[in-house]
Amino acid sequence: MKRLWSRLSVLLLFTMPLLLTGCGERYFVLNSAGPVARVERNLIYTSIALTLIVVIPVIVLMFYIIHRFRDKPGNDAPYEPQWSENKTLEIVWWGIPIVIIGILGTLTVRDTFRLVRPPANVTGKPLTVQVTSLNWKWLFQYPEQNIATVNYCAIPTNRPVRFILTSNAPMNSFWVPQLGGQEYTMPGMAMRLWLQADHPGKYFGSGANFSGRGYAHMKFNVVAKPEGGFQQWVNQVKSSAPALTVSGYHDLTKDSVMKETAYSSFPPGSFERIVRQEGGMYMKHKLTEATD
Amino acid sequence: MPVDIKNFLTHFFVTGYPLIYGADASIILATVAILFVLTYFKKWKWLWTEWLTTVDHKKIGIMYLIAALLMMFRGGVDAILMRTQLMLPNMHFLGPQHYNEIFTTHGTLMILFVAMPFIFALFNIVVPLQIGARDVAFPYLNAISFWLFFFAALLLNLSFVIGGSPDAGWSSYPPLAGAEFDKGPGENYYLLSLQITGIGSMATGINFLVTILKMRAPGLTLMRLPLFTWSVVGACILIIVSFPALTAALALLLIDRVAGAHFFTMLAGGMPMMYVNLFWIWGHPEVYIVVLPAFGVFSEVVATFSKKRIFGYTSMVASIMVITVISYFVWVHHFFTMGAGPGVNSFFALATMAIAIPTGVKVFNWLFTMYRGRIRITAPMLWTLGFIPNFAIGGATGVLLAVAPADYQYHNSYFLIAHFHQVLIGGTIYGMLAGMYYWWPKMFGHRLSEGLAKHAFWWFNLGFYICFMPQYALGLMGMTRRIYTYPKGLGWGPYNFIATVGAYMMAIGFVLIVANVVYSAFYGERDTTGDIWDARTLEWSLPSPAPHYNFAVIPHVDRRDAWWVMKQERKEGKTTLDLQQEPIRPIHMPNNSGRPFILGVCFFTVGFGFAFSWYALVVLGFLAVAVLLLVRSFEYEDSHYIPVEEIKETEAAYGRL
């Protein structure tokens, strides 16, 4: 028994730092910087607390029972080989998980519906960013500003951002943990993800669904700036960056890994064209719904 | 050499990686060594008549077990290579392409060629003995199932030296796995080998469901069935209903790839989402297919080594059946982030969470089986006890993942990786190992060394936590699955380093398990009683290993834990425990046949032909299959009777007459 305990404490030693450092700023998921991520983080904490109601007693009970009912000489614990039914006990452990799942389920349904709408406390008009995953880079197009970027994306703070996502290569998944969650990018389809940043900063983003050889390098930063700074950045890109031409876009679609780049303009309607050419022509309703 | 032949050869054989040349060399050396040993010791005839043509479920079970352990070695080496590559940021041990191939084969092998044969090994070894049957319902089909699995595994393994391994992940989503983005034969190998082993699995599911429903000993009603057998019922139902979805998905994707169709590419109106749906309609029940039998093993082991009846038998059966049913309603949780509406996501989130309820009930019932028992901590029990905290944590993180909005953050991250390894290793692999240690004496007539088993357990179990606990943290830090490298400065390095150390520890654990198998074959304690653990169910009423006809006389059952009850009654002097209550009669047994093996070879040929689009080979293979089926249909004498004298002789040799 002593050996078991010493081994258990070694185990705890290894897991404790993980639990204790949960608030470090490198824990992107827990270090939320926007209302969407906050909803998700709160749900994560609540669900951890609820599941611990079962996990901790199970583990404690297990060690107690092993200790108490070990088959060794002189153990005077009761031995009842025929005792195998107890209605009350069974009702308890059918009941407790049902209650826990009931509570968690209710919260889950509430937040699932909440997150398809733009974040609450909207202070400004939503900004639309059209995102395309290519092999192996991210293309961001700003239809209202008529600028485009590759592998980074600037957004204004305190303003909901409507990301419209597609792919012209294998599926990928657009994930910015600190701003909240991910959504797949799929060829021929346009998906939607609402995100919002509370304060300026650089937020880590990456492709989360495997898409071939260069996939590990599909990382990008989302740079949040105050409204004024954002406008300034737009103007700067407009005045200094080259334009994205049709042949320039064609080059982007080739397999390659790229650095951060910006473009002062892009061919009008190019996002819609990507969606349509990749098969969107077979699902028109989806395209209009997501790009309206 | 003409240029085109040279081109062909360099494409046919995988070249350019030192690791693969090493593998080539070791494959050739191992093959030569096996051929030499078989020839030197004149074992060819023995191999053919005793093993390759056998229809005895016990031998088929042993072959499944050996194959599962071999494949676990291969999948484990893959895991070690991956963990080594991820040990430090910006490592240059494996290139991206090689890494992609390794994680794809790792996942595919571990699920379909380790977990599946491992559970089938125990189905075969245990079920007929537990229900007092002399064989399975369809012994010939059982042999076919095994050889289809075996040659499918061979086909998948061949890919890494001939033609190139699949590299689109074990779930192989199109369009990445389609012909446009994935040219070589690797992906074809994947589709064909899964398809072939799938046929075998389907047949096994049908075979064992029929066996359990129709071949139980008299008096063994369903509510007296041992829980392992109950868990097999659940797994078989799941196999029968879910595998057709995989068959459809793989067949359509193969047609896309080799015939240029567009079922799963948007370009001609196809739909990749349809593949994802079909894959997980099979894929999620699949994880319960492999974990339910593990639950069954734990139930047997806990009762035996607590010397107590299983607690809440009725609830245990109910929870197996509830899991069986609900597991069909959860598959969408694999793609909450693919744009399904909130209504759909809510439904599948709730269904997924609901599975935690019966699973939790089982854990409490195991704990209360031990409560007021007398716990002996033997090797099988150690794996069972190791499983409980594992599954409590793994199950809890499963519930966390089921929370759809939170899953937007966990999905495709290392948090998910940690979760499913915790339940698949901590559940299925621990369960299968517990079962292996538990039934080893029944298979081979000796037990495995307890000392070595304990060392193996502690290396593996501690290694497991050290490997996977940091991965939960990595997931929350934003590390995504399937990346072959990561930059410095994100803080992922230290946790990955720790995880790799844990993986090496697990590897040591595995080596100790194999060492135990070898050591105990020579020095392991022999089992002369047939009931070395003082166990409770019918298989322990037989000598170890059981004679090929299993029961000389079929026992009558009138209680749960039939064998335990018989032993108790004998102790109290109520009966003399004479199993031979009835006269011995000649026993009807199926004949051995070489055709299942040859059928495996034919399907292998078909698969190999398809992988390279060599249709002559495909046609040839299918023709041979047709001929074999035809020959079988004209076979009128496929069984024989064992005469009474022979049975009496065998029983007398065991000292039972």
Short mmCIF file of N, CA, C and O in Angstrom, two decimals, chain B residues 112 171 190-191 194-195 198-199 201-202 237-254 264 273-286 289 327-328 331:
data_model
loop_
_atom_site.label_atom_id
_atom_site.label_comp_id
_atom_site.label_asym_id
_atom_site.label_seq_id
_atom_site.Cartn_x
_atom_site.Cartn_y
_atom_site.Cartn_z
N LEU B 112 -7.96 -0.39 -36.12
CA LEU B 112 -8.49 -1.51 -36.89
C LEU B 112 -7.65 -2.76 -36.82
O LEU B 112 -8.15 -3.86 -37.02
N SER B 171 -8.79 9.16 -40.53
CA SER B 171 -10.17 9.36 -40.95
C SER B 171 -10.26 9.72 -42.43
O SER B 171 -11.33 9.68 -43.01
N TYR B 190 -5.04 2.11 -48.04
CA TYR B 190 -5.87 2.35 -46.85
C TYR B 190 -7.30 1.90 -47.10
O TYR B 190 -7.88 1.14 -46.32
N LEU B 191 -7.87 2.35 -48.23
CA LEU B 191 -9.26 2.04 -48.52
C LEU B 191 -9.47 0.53 -48.66
O LEU B 191 -10.42 -0.03 -48.11
N LEU B 194 -8.91 -1.51 -45.25
CA LEU B 194 -10.03 -1.35 -44.33
C LEU B 194 -11.26 -2.09 -44.83
O LEU B 194 -12.00 -2.70 -44.05
N GLN B 195 -11.45 -2.04 -46.13
CA GLN B 195 -12.61 -2.71 -46.70
C GLN B 195 -12.53 -4.21 -46.45
O GLN B 195 -13.51 -4.85 -46.04
N GLY B 198 -12.91 -5.09 -42.92
CA GLY B 198 -14.31 -4.80 -42.57
C GLY B 198 -15.23 -5.97 -42.86
O GLY B 198 -16.13 -6.27 -42.08
N ILE B 199 -14.97 -6.66 -43.98
CA ILE B 199 -15.80 -7.84 -44.29
C ILE B 199 -15.63 -8.87 -43.18
O ILE B 199 -16.60 -9.44 -42.69
N SER B 201 -14.71 -8.34 -40.08
CA SER B 201 -15.30 -7.89 -38.82
C SER B 201 -16.80 -8.09 -38.82
O SER B 201 -17.40 -8.52 -37.83
N MET B 202 -17.40 -7.74 -39.94
CA MET B 202 -18.85 -7.91 -40.08
C MET B 202 -19.24 -9.37 -39.83
O MET B 202 -20.16 -9.67 -39.08
N ILE B 237 -23.80 -6.28 -31.94
CA ILE B 237 -24.90 -5.50 -32.51
C ILE B 237 -24.33 -4.23 -33.14
O ILE B 237 -24.68 -3.86 -34.27
N LEU B 238 -23.41 -3.59 -32.43
CA LEU B 238 -22.80 -2.37 -32.96
C LEU B 238 -22.06 -2.64 -34.27
O LEU B 238 -22.17 -1.88 -35.23
N ILE B 239 -21.32 -3.75 -34.32
CA ILE B 239 -20.58 -4.09 -35.54
C ILE B 239 -21.56 -4.26 -36.70
O ILE B 239 -21.38 -3.69 -37.78
N ILE B 240 -22.60 -5.04 -36.46
CA ILE B 240 -23.51 -5.38 -37.55
C ILE B 240 -24.19 -4.13 -38.11
O ILE B 240 -24.38 -4.00 -39.31
N VAL B 241 -24.54 -3.21 -37.23
CA VAL B 241 -25.28 -2.06 -37.73
C VAL B 241 -24.36 -0.93 -38.22
O VAL B 241 -24.76 -0.15 -39.07
N SER B 242 -23.13 -0.85 -37.70
CA SER B 242 -22.32 0.30 -38.09
C SER B 242 -21.36 0.03 -39.25
O SER B 242 -21.08 0.93 -40.03
N PHE B 243 -20.85 -1.19 -39.38
CA PHE B 243 -19.85 -1.42 -40.44
C PHE B 243 -20.34 -1.15 -41.86
O PHE B 243 -19.56 -0.71 -42.70
N PRO B 244 -21.62 -1.41 -42.15
CA PRO B 244 -22.07 -1.08 -43.51
C PRO B 244 -21.84 0.39 -43.88
O PRO B 244 -21.55 0.68 -45.05
N ALA B 245 -21.92 1.29 -42.93
CA ALA B 245 -21.68 2.70 -43.23
C ALA B 245 -20.23 2.91 -43.66
O ALA B 245 -19.95 3.65 -44.62
N LEU B 246 -19.31 2.23 -42.98
CA LEU B 246 -17.90 2.34 -43.37
C LEU B 246 -17.69 1.75 -44.76
O LEU B 246 -17.00 2.32 -45.60
N THR B 247 -18.30 0.59 -44.99
CA THR B 247 -18.17 -0.06 -46.29
C THR B 247 -18.60 0.89 -47.40
O THR B 247 -17.90 1.05 -48.40
N ALA B 248 -19.75 1.55 -47.20
CA ALA B 248 -20.24 2.48 -48.21
C ALA B 248 -19.27 3.64 -48.39
O ALA B 248 -18.90 3.98 -49.52
N ALA B 249 -18.80 4.21 -47.30
CA ALA B 249 -17.91 5.36 -47.39
C ALA B 249 -16.63 5.00 -48.14
O ALA B 249 -16.20 5.71 -49.05
N LEU B 250 -16.04 3.85 -47.78
CA LEU B 250 -14.78 3.46 -48.41
C LEU B 250 -14.98 3.13 -49.88
O LEU B 250 -14.17 3.49 -50.73
N ALA B 251 -16.09 2.44 -50.19
CA ALA B 251 -16.33 2.05 -51.58
C ALA B 251 -16.52 3.29 -52.45
O ALA B 251 -15.94 3.40 -53.53
N LEU B 252 -17.29 4.25 -51.96
CA LEU B 252 -17.53 5.46 -52.76
C LEU B 252 -16.23 6.25 -52.95
O LEU B 252 -15.96 6.75 -54.04
N LEU B 253 -15.44 6.33 -51.88
CA LEU B 253 -14.18 7.07 -52.01
C LEU B 253 -13.23 6.34 -52.97
O LEU B 253 -12.52 6.97 -53.76
N LEU B 254 -13.26 5.02 -52.94
CA LEU B 254 -12.41 4.26 -53.88
C LEU B 254 -12.86 4.52 -55.31
O LEU B 254 -12.04 4.71 -56.21
N PHE B 264 -17.64 12.60 -53.43
CA PHE B 264 -17.21 13.39 -52.28
C PHE B 264 -16.45 14.65 -52.66
O PHE B 264 -15.81 15.27 -51.82
N MET B 273 -18.94 16.43 -47.01
CA MET B 273 -19.62 16.23 -45.72
C MET B 273 -20.25 14.84 -45.62
O MET B 273 -20.41 14.30 -44.55
N MET B 274 -20.66 14.32 -46.79
CA MET B 274 -21.31 13.01 -46.76
C MET B 274 -20.33 11.94 -46.32
O MET B 274 -20.67 11.03 -45.57
N TYR B 275 -19.07 12.07 -46.78
CA TYR B 275 -18.05 11.12 -46.32
C TYR B 275 -17.88 11.25 -44.81
O TYR B 275 -17.84 10.25 -44.09
N VAL B 276 -17.77 12.50 -44.35
CA VAL B 276 -17.54 12.72 -42.92
C VAL B 276 -18.67 12.10 -42.10
O VAL B 276 -18.44 11.44 -41.09
N ASN B 277 -19.89 12.29 -42.57
CA ASN B 277 -21.04 11.68 -41.88
C ASN B 277 -20.95 10.15 -41.88
O ASN B 277 -21.06 9.52 -40.84
N LEU B 278 -20.75 9.58 -43.07
CA LEU B 278 -20.71 8.12 -43.16
C LEU B 278 -19.57 7.56 -42.32
O LEU B 278 -19.74 6.57 -41.60
N PHE B 279 -18.41 8.21 -42.39
CA PHE B 279 -17.26 7.71 -41.65
C PHE B 279 -17.56 7.66 -40.16
O PHE B 279 -17.29 6.66 -39.49
N TRP B 280 -18.16 8.73 -39.63
CA TRP B 280 -18.37 8.75 -38.18
C TRP B 280 -19.61 8.01 -37.74
O TRP B 280 -19.75 7.64 -36.58
N ILE B 281 -20.53 7.76 -38.67
CA ILE B 281 -21.67 6.90 -38.32
C ILE B 281 -21.14 5.51 -37.98
O ILE B 281 -21.66 4.82 -37.11
N TRP B 282 -20.03 5.13 -38.65
CA TRP B 282 -19.33 3.93 -38.22
C TRP B 282 -18.36 4.26 -37.09
O TRP B 282 -18.29 3.54 -36.09
N GLY B 283 -17.62 5.36 -37.25
CA GLY B 283 -16.48 5.64 -36.40
C GLY B 283 -16.84 5.82 -34.94
O GLY B 283 -16.09 5.44 -34.06
N HIS B 284 -18.00 6.42 -34.66
CA HIS B 284 -18.27 6.54 -33.24
C HIS B 284 -18.73 5.26 -32.58
O HIS B 284 -18.18 4.89 -31.56
N PRO B 285 -19.69 4.55 -33.18
CA PRO B 285 -19.97 3.23 -32.60
C PRO B 285 -18.69 2.37 -32.47
O PRO B 285 -18.55 1.62 -31.52
N GLU B 286 -17.78 2.54 -33.40
CA GLU B 286 -16.53 1.77 -33.36
C GLU B 286 -15.81 1.88 -32.01
O GLU B 286 -15.31 0.90 -31.49
N ILE B 289 -17.51 -0.31 -29.83
CA ILE B 289 -17.26 -1.71 -30.19
C ILE B 289 -16.00 -2.18 -29.47
O ILE B 289 -15.97 -3.27 -28.93
N SER B 327 -25.02 5.07 -28.68
CA SER B 327 -23.80 5.34 -29.44
C SER B 327 -24.08 5.59 -30.91
O SER B 327 -23.21 6.07 -31.63
N TYR B 328 -25.27 5.28 -31.39
CA TYR B 328 -25.63 5.61 -32.77
C TYR B 328 -26.06 7.06 -32.93
O TYR B 328 -26.27 7.52 -34.03
N TRP B 331 -22.66 10.71 -33.50
CA TRP B 331 -21.51 10.86 -34.40
C TRP B 331 -21.21 12.29 -34.77
O TRP B 331 -20.05 12.62 -35.04
#
